[in-house]
PDB file of C-alpha atoms and ligand atoms in Angstrom:
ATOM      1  CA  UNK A 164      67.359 110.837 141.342  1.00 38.00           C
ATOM      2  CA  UNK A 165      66.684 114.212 140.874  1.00 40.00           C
ATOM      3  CA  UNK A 166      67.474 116.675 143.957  1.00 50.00           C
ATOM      4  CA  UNK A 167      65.939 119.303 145.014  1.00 57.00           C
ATOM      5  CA  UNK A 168      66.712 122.869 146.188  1.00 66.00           C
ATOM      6  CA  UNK A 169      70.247 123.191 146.870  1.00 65.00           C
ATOM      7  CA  UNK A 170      71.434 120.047 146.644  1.00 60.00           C
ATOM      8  CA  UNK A 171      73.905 118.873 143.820  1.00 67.00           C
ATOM      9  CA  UNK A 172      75.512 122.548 144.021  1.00 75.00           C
ATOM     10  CA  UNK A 173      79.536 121.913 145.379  1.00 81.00           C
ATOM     11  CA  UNK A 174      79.558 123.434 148.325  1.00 88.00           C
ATOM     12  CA  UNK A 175      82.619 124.108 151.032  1.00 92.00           C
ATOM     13  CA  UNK A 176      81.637 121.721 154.192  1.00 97.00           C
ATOM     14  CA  UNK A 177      81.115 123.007 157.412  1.00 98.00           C
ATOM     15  CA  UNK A 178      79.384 121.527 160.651  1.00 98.00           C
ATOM     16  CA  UNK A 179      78.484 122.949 164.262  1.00 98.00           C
ATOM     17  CA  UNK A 180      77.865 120.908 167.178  1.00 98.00           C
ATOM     18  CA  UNK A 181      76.778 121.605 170.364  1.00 98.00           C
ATOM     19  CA  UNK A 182      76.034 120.015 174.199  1.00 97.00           C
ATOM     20  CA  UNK A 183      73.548 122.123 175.795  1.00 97.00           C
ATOM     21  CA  UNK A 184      72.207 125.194 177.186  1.00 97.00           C
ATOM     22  CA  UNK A 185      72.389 125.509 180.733  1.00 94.00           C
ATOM     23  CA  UNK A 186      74.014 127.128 183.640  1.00 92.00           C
ATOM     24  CA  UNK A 187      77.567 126.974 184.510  1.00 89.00           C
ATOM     25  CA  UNK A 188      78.791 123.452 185.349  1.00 88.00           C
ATOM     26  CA  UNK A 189      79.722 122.853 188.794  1.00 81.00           C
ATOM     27  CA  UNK A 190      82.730 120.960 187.270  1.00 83.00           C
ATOM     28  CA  UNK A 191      84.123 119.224 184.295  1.00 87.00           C
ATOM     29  CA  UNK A 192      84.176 122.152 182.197  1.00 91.00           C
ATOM     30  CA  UNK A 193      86.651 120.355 179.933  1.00 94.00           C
ATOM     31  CA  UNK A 194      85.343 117.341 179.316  1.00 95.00           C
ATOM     32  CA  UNK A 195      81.639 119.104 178.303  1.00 96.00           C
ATOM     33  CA  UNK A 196      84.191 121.218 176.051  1.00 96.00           C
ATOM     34  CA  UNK A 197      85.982 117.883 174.889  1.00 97.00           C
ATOM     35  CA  UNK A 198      83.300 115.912 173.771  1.00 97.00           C
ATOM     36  CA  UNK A 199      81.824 118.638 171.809  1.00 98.00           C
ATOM     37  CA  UNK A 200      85.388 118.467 170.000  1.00 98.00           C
ATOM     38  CA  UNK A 201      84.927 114.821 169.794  1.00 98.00           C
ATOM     39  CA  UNK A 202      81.499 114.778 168.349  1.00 98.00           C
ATOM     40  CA  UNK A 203      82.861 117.275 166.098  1.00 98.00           C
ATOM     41  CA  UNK A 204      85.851 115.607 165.178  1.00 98.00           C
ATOM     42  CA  UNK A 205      83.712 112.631 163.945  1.00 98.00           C
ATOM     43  CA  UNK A 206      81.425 114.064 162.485  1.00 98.00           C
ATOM     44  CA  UNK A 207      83.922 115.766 160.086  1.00 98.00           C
ATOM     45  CA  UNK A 208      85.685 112.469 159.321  1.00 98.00           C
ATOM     46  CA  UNK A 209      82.595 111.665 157.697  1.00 98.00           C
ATOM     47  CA  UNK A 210      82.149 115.098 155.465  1.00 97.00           C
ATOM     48  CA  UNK A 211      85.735 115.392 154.444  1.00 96.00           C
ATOM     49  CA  UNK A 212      85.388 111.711 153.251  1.00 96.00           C
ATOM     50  CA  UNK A 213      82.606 112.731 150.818  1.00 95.00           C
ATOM     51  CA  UNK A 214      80.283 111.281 153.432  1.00 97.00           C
ATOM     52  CA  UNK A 215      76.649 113.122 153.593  1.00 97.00           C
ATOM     53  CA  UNK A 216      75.749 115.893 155.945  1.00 98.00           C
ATOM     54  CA  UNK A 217      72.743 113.403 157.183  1.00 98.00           C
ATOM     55  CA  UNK A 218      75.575 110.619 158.211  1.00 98.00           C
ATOM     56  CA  UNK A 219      77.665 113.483 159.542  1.00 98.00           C
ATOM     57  CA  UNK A 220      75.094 114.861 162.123  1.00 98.00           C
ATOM     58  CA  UNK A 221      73.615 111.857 163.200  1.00 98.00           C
ATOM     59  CA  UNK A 222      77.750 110.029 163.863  1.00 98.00           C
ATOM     60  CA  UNK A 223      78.088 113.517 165.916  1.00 98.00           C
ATOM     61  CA  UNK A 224      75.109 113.500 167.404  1.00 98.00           C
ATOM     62  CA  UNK A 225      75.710 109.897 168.551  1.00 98.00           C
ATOM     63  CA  UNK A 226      79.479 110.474 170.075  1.00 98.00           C
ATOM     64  CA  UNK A 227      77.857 113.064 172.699  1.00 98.00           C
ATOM     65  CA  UNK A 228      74.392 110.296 173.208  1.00 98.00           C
ATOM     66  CA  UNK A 229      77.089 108.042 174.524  1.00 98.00           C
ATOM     67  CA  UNK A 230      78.755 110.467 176.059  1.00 97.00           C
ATOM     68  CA  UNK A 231      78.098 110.398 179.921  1.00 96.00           C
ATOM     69  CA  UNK A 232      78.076 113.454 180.841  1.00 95.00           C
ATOM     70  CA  UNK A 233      75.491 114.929 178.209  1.00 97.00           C
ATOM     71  CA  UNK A 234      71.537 114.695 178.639  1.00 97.00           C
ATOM     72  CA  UNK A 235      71.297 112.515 175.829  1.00 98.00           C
ATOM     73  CA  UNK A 236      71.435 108.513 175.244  1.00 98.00           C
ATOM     74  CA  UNK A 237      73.585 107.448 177.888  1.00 97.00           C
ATOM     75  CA  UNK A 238      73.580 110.179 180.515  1.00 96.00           C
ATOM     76  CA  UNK A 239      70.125 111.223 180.068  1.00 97.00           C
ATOM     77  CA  UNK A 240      67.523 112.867 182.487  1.00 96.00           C
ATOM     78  CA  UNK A 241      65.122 111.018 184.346  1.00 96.00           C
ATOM     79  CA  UNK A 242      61.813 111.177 184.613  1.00 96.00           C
ATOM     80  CA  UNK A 243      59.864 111.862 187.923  1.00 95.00           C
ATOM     81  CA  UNK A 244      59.597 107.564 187.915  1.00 96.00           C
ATOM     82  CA  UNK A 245      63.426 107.158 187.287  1.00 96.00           C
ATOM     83  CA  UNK A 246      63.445 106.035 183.969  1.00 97.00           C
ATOM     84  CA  UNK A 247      64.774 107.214 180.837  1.00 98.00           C
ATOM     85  CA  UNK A 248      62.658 108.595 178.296  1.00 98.00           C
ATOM     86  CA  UNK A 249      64.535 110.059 175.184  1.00 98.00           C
ATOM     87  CA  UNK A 250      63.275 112.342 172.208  1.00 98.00           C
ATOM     88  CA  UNK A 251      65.379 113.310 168.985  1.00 98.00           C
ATOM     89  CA  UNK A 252      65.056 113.915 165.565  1.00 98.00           C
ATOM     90  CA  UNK A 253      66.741 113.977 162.214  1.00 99.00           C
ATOM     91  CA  UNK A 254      66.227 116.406 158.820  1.00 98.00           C
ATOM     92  CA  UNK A 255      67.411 117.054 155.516  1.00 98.00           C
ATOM     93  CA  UNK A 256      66.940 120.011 153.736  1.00 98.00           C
ATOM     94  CA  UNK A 257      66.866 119.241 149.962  1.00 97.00           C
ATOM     95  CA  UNK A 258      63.764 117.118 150.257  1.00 96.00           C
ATOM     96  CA  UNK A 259      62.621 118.135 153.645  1.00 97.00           C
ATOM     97  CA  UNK A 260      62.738 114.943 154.689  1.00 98.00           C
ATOM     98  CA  UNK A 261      62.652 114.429 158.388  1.00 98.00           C
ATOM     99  CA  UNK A 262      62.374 111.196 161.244  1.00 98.00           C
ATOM    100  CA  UNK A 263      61.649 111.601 164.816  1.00 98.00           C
ATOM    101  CA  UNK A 264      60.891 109.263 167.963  1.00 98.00           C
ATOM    102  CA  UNK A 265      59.718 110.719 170.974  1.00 98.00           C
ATOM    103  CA  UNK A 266      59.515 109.356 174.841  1.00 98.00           C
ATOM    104  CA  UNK A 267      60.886 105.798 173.830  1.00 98.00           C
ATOM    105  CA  UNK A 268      62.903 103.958 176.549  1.00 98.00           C
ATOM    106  CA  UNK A 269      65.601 101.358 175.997  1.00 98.00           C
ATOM    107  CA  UNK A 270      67.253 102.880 172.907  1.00 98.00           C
ATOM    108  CA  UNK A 271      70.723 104.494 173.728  1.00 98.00           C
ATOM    109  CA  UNK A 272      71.333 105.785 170.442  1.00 98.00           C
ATOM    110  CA  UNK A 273      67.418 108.104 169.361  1.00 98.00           C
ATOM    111  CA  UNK A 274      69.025 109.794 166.853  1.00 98.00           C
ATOM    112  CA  UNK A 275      69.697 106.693 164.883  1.00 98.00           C
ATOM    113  CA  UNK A 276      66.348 105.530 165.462  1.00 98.00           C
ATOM    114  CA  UNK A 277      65.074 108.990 164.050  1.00 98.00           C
ATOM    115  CA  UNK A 278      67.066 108.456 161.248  1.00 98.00           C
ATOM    116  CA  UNK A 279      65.589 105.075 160.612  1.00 98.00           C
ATOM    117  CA  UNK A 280      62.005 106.536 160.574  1.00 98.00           C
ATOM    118  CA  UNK A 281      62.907 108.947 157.669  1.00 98.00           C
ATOM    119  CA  UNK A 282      64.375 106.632 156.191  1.00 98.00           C
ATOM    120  CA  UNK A 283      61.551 104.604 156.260  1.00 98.00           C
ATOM    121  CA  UNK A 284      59.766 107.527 154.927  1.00 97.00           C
ATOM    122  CA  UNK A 285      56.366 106.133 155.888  1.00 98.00           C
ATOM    123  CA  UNK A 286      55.889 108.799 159.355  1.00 98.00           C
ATOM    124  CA  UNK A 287      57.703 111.849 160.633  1.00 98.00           C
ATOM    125  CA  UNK A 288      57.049 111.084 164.399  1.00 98.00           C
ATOM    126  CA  UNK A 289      56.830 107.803 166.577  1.00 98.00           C
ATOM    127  CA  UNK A 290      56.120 107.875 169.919  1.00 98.00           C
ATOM    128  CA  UNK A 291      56.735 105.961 172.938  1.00 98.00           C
ATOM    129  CA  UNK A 292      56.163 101.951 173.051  1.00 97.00           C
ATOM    130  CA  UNK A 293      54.522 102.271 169.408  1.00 98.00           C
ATOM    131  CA  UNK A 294      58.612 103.281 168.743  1.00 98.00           C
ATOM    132  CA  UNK A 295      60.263 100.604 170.600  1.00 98.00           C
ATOM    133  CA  UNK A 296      58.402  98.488 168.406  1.00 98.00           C
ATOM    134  CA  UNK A 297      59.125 100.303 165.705  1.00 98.00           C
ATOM    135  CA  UNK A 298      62.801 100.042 166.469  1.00 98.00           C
ATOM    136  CA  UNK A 299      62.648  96.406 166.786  1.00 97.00           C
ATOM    137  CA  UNK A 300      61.152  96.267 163.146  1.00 98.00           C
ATOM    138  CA  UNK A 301      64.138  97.650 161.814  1.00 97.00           C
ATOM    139  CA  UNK A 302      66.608  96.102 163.815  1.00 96.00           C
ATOM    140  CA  UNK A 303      67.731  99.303 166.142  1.00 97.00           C
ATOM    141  CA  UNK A 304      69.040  97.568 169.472  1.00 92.00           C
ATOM    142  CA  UNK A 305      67.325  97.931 172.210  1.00 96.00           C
ATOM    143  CA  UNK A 306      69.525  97.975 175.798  1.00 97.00           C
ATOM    144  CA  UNK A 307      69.132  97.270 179.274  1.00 96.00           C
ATOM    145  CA  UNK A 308      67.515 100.854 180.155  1.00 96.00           C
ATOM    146  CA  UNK A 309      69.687 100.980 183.491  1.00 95.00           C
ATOM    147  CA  UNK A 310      72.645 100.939 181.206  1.00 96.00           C
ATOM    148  CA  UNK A 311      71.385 104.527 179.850  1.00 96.00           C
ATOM    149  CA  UNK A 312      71.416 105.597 183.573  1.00 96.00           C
ATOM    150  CA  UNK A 313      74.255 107.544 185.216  1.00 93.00           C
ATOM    151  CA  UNK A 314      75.433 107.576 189.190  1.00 89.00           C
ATOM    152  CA  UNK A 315      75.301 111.481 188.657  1.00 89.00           C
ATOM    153  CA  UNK A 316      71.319 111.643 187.787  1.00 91.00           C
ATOM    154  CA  UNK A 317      70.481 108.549 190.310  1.00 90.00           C
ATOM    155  CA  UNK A 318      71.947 110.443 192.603  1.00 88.00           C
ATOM    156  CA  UNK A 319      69.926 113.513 191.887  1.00 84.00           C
ATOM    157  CA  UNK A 320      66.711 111.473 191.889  1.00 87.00           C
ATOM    158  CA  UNK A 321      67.359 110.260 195.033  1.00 84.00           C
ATOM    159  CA  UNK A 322      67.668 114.006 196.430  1.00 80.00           C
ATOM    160  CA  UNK A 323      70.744 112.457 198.160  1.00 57.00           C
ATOM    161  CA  UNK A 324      73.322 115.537 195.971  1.00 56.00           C
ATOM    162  CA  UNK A 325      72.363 118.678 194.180  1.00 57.00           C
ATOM    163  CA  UNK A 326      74.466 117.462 191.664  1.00 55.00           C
ATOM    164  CA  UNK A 327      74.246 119.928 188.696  1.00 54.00           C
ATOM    165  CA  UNK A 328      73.260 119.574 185.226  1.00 58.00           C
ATOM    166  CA  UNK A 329      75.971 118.658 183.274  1.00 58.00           C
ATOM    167  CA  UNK A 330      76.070 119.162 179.412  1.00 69.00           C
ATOM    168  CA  UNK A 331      72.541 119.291 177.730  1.00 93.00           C
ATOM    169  CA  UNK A 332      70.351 118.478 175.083  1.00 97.00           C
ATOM    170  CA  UNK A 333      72.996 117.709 172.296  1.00 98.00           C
ATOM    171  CA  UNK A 334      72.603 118.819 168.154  1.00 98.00           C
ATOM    172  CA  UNK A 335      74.494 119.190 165.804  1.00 98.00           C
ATOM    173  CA  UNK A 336      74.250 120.808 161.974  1.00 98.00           C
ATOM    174  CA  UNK A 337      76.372 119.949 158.590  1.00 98.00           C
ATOM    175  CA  UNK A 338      76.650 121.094 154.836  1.00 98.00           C
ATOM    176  CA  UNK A 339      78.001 118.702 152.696  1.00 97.00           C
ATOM    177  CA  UNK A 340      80.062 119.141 149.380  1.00 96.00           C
ATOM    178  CA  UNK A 341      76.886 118.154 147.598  1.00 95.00           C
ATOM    179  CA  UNK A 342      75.408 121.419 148.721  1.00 96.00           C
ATOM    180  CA  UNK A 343      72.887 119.662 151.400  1.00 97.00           C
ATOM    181  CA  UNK A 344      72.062 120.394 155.159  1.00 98.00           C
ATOM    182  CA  UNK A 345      71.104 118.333 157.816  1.00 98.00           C
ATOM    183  CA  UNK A 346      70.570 119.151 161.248  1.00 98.00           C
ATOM    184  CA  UNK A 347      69.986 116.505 164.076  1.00 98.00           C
ATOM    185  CA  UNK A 348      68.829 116.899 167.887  1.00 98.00           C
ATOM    186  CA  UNK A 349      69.054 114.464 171.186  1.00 98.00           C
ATOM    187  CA  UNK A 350      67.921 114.974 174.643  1.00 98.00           C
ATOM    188  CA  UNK A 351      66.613 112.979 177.242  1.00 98.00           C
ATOM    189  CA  UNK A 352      64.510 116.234 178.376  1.00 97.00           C
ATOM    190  CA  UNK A 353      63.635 117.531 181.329  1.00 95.00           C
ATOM    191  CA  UNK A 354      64.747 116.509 185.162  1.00 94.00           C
ATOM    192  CA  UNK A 355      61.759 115.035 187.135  1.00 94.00           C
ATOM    193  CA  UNK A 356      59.342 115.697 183.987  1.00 96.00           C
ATOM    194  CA  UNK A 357      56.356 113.457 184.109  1.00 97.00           C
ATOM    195  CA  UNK A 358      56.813 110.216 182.183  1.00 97.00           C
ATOM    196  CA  UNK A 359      55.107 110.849 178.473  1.00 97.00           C
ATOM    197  CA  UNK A 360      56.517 114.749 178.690  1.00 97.00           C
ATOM    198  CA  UNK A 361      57.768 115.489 175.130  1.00 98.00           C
ATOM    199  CA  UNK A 362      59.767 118.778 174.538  1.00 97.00           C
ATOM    200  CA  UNK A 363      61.030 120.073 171.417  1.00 98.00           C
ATOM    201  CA  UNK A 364      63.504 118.417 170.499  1.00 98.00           C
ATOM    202  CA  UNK A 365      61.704 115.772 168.425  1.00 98.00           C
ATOM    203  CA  UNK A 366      59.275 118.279 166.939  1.00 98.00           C
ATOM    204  CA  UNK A 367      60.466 119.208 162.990  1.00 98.00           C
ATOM    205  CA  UNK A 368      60.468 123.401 163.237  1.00 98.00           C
ATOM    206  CA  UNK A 369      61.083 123.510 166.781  1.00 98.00           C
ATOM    207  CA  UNK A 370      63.871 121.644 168.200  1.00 98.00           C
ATOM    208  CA  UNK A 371      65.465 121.221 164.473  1.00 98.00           C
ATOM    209  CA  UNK A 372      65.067 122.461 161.085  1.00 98.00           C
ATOM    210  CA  UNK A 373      67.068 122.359 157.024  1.00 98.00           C
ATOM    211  CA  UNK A 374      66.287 123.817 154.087  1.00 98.00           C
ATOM    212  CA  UNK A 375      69.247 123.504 151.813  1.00 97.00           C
ATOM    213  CA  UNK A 376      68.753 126.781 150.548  1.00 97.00           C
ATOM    214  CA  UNK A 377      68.779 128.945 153.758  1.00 97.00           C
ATOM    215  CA  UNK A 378      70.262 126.753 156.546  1.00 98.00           C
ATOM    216  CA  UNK A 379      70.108 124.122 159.507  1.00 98.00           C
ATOM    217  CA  UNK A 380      69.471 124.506 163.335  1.00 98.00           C
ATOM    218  CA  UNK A 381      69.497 122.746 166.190  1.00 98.00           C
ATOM    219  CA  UNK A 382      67.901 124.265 169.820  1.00 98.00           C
ATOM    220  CA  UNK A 383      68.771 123.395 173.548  1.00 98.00           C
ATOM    221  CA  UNK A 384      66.947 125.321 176.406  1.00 97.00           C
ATOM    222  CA  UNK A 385      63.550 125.070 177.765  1.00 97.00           C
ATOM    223  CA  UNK A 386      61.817 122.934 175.619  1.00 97.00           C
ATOM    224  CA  UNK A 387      58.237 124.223 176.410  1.00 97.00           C
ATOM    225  CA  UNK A 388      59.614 128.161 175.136  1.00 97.00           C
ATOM    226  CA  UNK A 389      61.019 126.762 172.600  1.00 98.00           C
ATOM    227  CA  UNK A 390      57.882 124.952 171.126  1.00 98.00           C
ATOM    228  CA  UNK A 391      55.818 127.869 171.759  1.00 98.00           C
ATOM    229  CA  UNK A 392      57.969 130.330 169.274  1.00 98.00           C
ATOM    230  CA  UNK A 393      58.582 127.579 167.275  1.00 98.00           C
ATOM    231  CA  UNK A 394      62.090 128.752 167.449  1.00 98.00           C
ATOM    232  CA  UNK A 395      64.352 126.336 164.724  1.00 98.00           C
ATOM    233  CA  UNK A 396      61.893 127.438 161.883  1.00 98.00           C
ATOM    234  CA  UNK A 397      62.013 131.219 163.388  1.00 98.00           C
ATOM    235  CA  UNK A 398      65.423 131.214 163.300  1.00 98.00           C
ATOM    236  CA  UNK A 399      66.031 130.032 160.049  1.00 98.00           C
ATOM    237  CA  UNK A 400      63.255 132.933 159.320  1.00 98.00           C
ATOM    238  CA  UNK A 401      65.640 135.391 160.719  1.00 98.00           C
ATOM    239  CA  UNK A 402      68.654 133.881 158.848  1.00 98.00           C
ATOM    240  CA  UNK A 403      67.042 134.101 155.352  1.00 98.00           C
ATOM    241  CA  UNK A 404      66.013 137.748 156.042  1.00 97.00           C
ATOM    242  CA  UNK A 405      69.643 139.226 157.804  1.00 96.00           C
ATOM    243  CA  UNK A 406      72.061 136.709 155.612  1.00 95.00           C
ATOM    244  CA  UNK A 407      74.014 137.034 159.085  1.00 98.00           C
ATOM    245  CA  UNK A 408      73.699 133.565 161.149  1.00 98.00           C
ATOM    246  CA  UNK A 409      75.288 134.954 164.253  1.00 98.00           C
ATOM    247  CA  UNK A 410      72.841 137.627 164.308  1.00 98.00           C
ATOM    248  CA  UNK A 411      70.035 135.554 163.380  1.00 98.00           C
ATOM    249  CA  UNK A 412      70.927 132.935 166.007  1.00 98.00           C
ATOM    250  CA  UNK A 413      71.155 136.269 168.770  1.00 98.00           C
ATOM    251  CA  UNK A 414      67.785 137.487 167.689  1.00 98.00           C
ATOM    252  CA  UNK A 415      66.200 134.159 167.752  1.00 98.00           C
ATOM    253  CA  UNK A 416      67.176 133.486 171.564  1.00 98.00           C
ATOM    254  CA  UNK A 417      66.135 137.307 172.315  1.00 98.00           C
ATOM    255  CA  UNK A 418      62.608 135.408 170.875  1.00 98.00           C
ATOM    256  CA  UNK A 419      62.785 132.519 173.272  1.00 98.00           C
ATOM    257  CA  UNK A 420      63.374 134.931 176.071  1.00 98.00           C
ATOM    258  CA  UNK A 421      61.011 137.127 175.586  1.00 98.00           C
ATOM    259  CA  UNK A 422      58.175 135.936 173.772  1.00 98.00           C
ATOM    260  CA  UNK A 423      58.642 132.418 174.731  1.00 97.00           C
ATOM    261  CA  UNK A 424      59.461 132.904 178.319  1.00 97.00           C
ATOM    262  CA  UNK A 425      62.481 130.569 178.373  1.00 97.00           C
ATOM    263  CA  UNK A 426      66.064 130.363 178.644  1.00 96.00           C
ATOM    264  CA  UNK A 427      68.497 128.400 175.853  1.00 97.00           C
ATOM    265  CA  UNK A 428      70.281 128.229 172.956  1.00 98.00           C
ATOM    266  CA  UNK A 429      70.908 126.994 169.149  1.00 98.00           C
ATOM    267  CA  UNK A 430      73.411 126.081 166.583  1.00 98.00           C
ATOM    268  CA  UNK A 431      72.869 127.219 163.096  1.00 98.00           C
ATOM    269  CA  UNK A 432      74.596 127.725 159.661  1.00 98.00           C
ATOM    270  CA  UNK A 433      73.909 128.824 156.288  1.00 97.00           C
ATOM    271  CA  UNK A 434      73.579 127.372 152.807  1.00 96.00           C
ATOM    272  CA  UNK A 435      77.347 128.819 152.421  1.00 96.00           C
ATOM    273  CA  UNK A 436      78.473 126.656 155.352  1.00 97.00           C
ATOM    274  CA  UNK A 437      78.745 130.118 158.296  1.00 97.00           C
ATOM    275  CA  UNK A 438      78.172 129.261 161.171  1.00 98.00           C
ATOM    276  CA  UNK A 439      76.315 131.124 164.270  1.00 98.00           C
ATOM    277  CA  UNK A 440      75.284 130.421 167.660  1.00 98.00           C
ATOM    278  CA  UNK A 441      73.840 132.457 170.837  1.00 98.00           C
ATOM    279  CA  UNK A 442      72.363 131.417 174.031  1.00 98.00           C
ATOM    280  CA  UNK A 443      70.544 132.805 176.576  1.00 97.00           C
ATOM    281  CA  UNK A 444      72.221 130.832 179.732  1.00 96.00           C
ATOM    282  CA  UNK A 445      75.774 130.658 181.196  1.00 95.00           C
ATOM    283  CA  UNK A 446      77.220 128.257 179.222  1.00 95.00           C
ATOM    284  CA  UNK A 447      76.703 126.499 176.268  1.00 97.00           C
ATOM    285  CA  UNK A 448      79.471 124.146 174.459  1.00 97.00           C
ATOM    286  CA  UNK A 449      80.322 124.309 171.186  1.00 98.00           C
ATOM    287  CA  UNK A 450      82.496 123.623 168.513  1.00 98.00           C
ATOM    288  CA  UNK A 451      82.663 123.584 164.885  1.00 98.00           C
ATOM    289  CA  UNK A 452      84.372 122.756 161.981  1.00 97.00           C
ATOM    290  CA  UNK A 453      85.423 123.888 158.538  1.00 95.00           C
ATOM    291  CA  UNK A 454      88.480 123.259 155.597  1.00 93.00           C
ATOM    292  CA  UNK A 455      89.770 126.980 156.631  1.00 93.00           C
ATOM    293  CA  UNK A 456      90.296 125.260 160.524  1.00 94.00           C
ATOM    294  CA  UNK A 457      93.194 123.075 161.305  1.00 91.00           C
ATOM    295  CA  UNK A 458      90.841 121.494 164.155  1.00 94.00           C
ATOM    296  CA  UNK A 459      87.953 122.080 165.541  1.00 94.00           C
ATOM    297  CA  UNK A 460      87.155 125.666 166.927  1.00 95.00           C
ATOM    298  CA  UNK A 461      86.368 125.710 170.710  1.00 95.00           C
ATOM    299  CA  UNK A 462      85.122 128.959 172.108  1.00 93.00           C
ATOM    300  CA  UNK A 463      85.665 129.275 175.840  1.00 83.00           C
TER     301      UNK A 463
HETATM  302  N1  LIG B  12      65.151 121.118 175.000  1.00 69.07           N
HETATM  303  C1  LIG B  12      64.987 119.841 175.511  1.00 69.07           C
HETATM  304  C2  LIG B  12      63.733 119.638 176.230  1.00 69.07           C
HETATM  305  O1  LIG B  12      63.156 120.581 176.766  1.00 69.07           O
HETATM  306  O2  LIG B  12      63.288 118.527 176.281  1.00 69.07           O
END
């Protein structure tokens, strides 16, 4: 089949990952920092196999959705009911082709149900029930929803602890040798949001973007900022004009803060396979990966 844009040019891989804007965890600092490395140890098995920067996101993204401590899959936020309601979404940038499911309980692993719906190729966004069925169409599991629900976040529900926000939202963005990007977002969204509350991470120039001939992101933060600056695509603006991706990725948060009125982050690289990231809060984890590394780079 014939590809488009950059794909089919060898490329160097590369992949970023990261686990969330938001403000300095109370504890665990390590383990938010581990499974970052763990997603992006993963993930990288899969690119340095020849695997595709599409497979390579969404096994990342999936390592830190059952990863109890992140606010994705397994670990998730709940809504002002006490469910779980997850959103994520999947892209590729040679075709632009792009899956997303939004507000859907009982599914511990979105992103794979995202990637299901572009691979289906018939709808870009499902929502809600209409995605549970969707998932049982295709065979995605469905679980016992109080399996996707944590002692930390009951706990918080029940007002009986302050207990702090752990790691966050949870992305992650890859170039493969065959020259394509993918980037892929999870979150279970907002604490206490009302049930049916969709942020960005499901929505395609938002919460995630790739084109494989500028870049890929992935955003964390305040989801409704973030949709109002339509900060992935803005980004990847910034990153086309200053060829820099750490100073694209600082200038796009500078955005979100103040034209969007919101705090976060995002995870980006280039069609060369650099990497940048900047956030607006106290901590963000992070780690990526490239042939010049011996492991996985983890700032502290
Ligand atoms: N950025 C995740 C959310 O607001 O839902």
């Amino acid at each position: 089949m014939a590809r488009g844009r950059n794909g089919g040019t060898a490329r160097v891989p590369s992949l970023i990952v990261h686990g969330g804007a938001g403000p300095e965890p109370a504890d665990g600092r390590d383990e938010l920092r581990d499974g970052v490395r763990a997603a992006t140890d993963a993930g990288w098995r899969v690119l340095v196999g020849g695997g595709r920067a599409l497979d390579a996101v969404e096994t990342a993204v999936r390592v830190l959705e059952d990863h109890p401590r992140f606010n994705a899959g397994r670990g998730s936020a709940l809504t002002s009911a006490g469910t779980v309601e997850v959103d994520a979404s999947i892209m590729e940038g040679d075709r632009l082709q792009c899956g997303a499911v939004a507000a859907v309980r009982r599914i511990a692993n979105p992103v794979t149900l995202a990637r299901r719906v572009m691979d289906d190729g018939r709808y870009v966004l499902i929502v809600g029930d209409g995605a549970l069925s969707f998932a049982r169409s295709v065979g995605v599991a469905e679980c016992d929803p109080e399996t996707l629900v944590t002692d930390r976040e009951r706990r918080h529900h029940a007002g009986a602890a302050k207990t702090p926000v752990g790691g966050g939202t949870v992305g992650a963005v890859a170039l493969d040798r065959h020259g394509t990007i993918a980037a892929a977002t999870s979150t279970g969204g907002r604490r206490g949001k009302l049930p049916g509350r969709v942020g960005d991470s499901p929505l395609i120039g938002c919460g995630t973007y790739a084109d494989s001939t500028i870049g890929g992101v992935s955003c964390t933060g305040e989801g409704e900022a973030i949709i109002r600056v339509v900060l992935g695509w803005r980004a990847l603006d910034y990153l086309k004009e200053a060829d820099d991706p750490g100073y694209a990725a600082r200038v796009a948060v500078d955005l979100l803060v103040e034209e969007g009125g919101g705090q976060g982050g995002l995870v980006l690289l280039d069609w060369r396979g650099r990497t940048g990231y900047a956030h607006s809060t106290p901590f963000m984890p992070v780690a990526w990966m490239s042939p010049a590394l011996a492991a996985p780079l983890v700032p502290s």
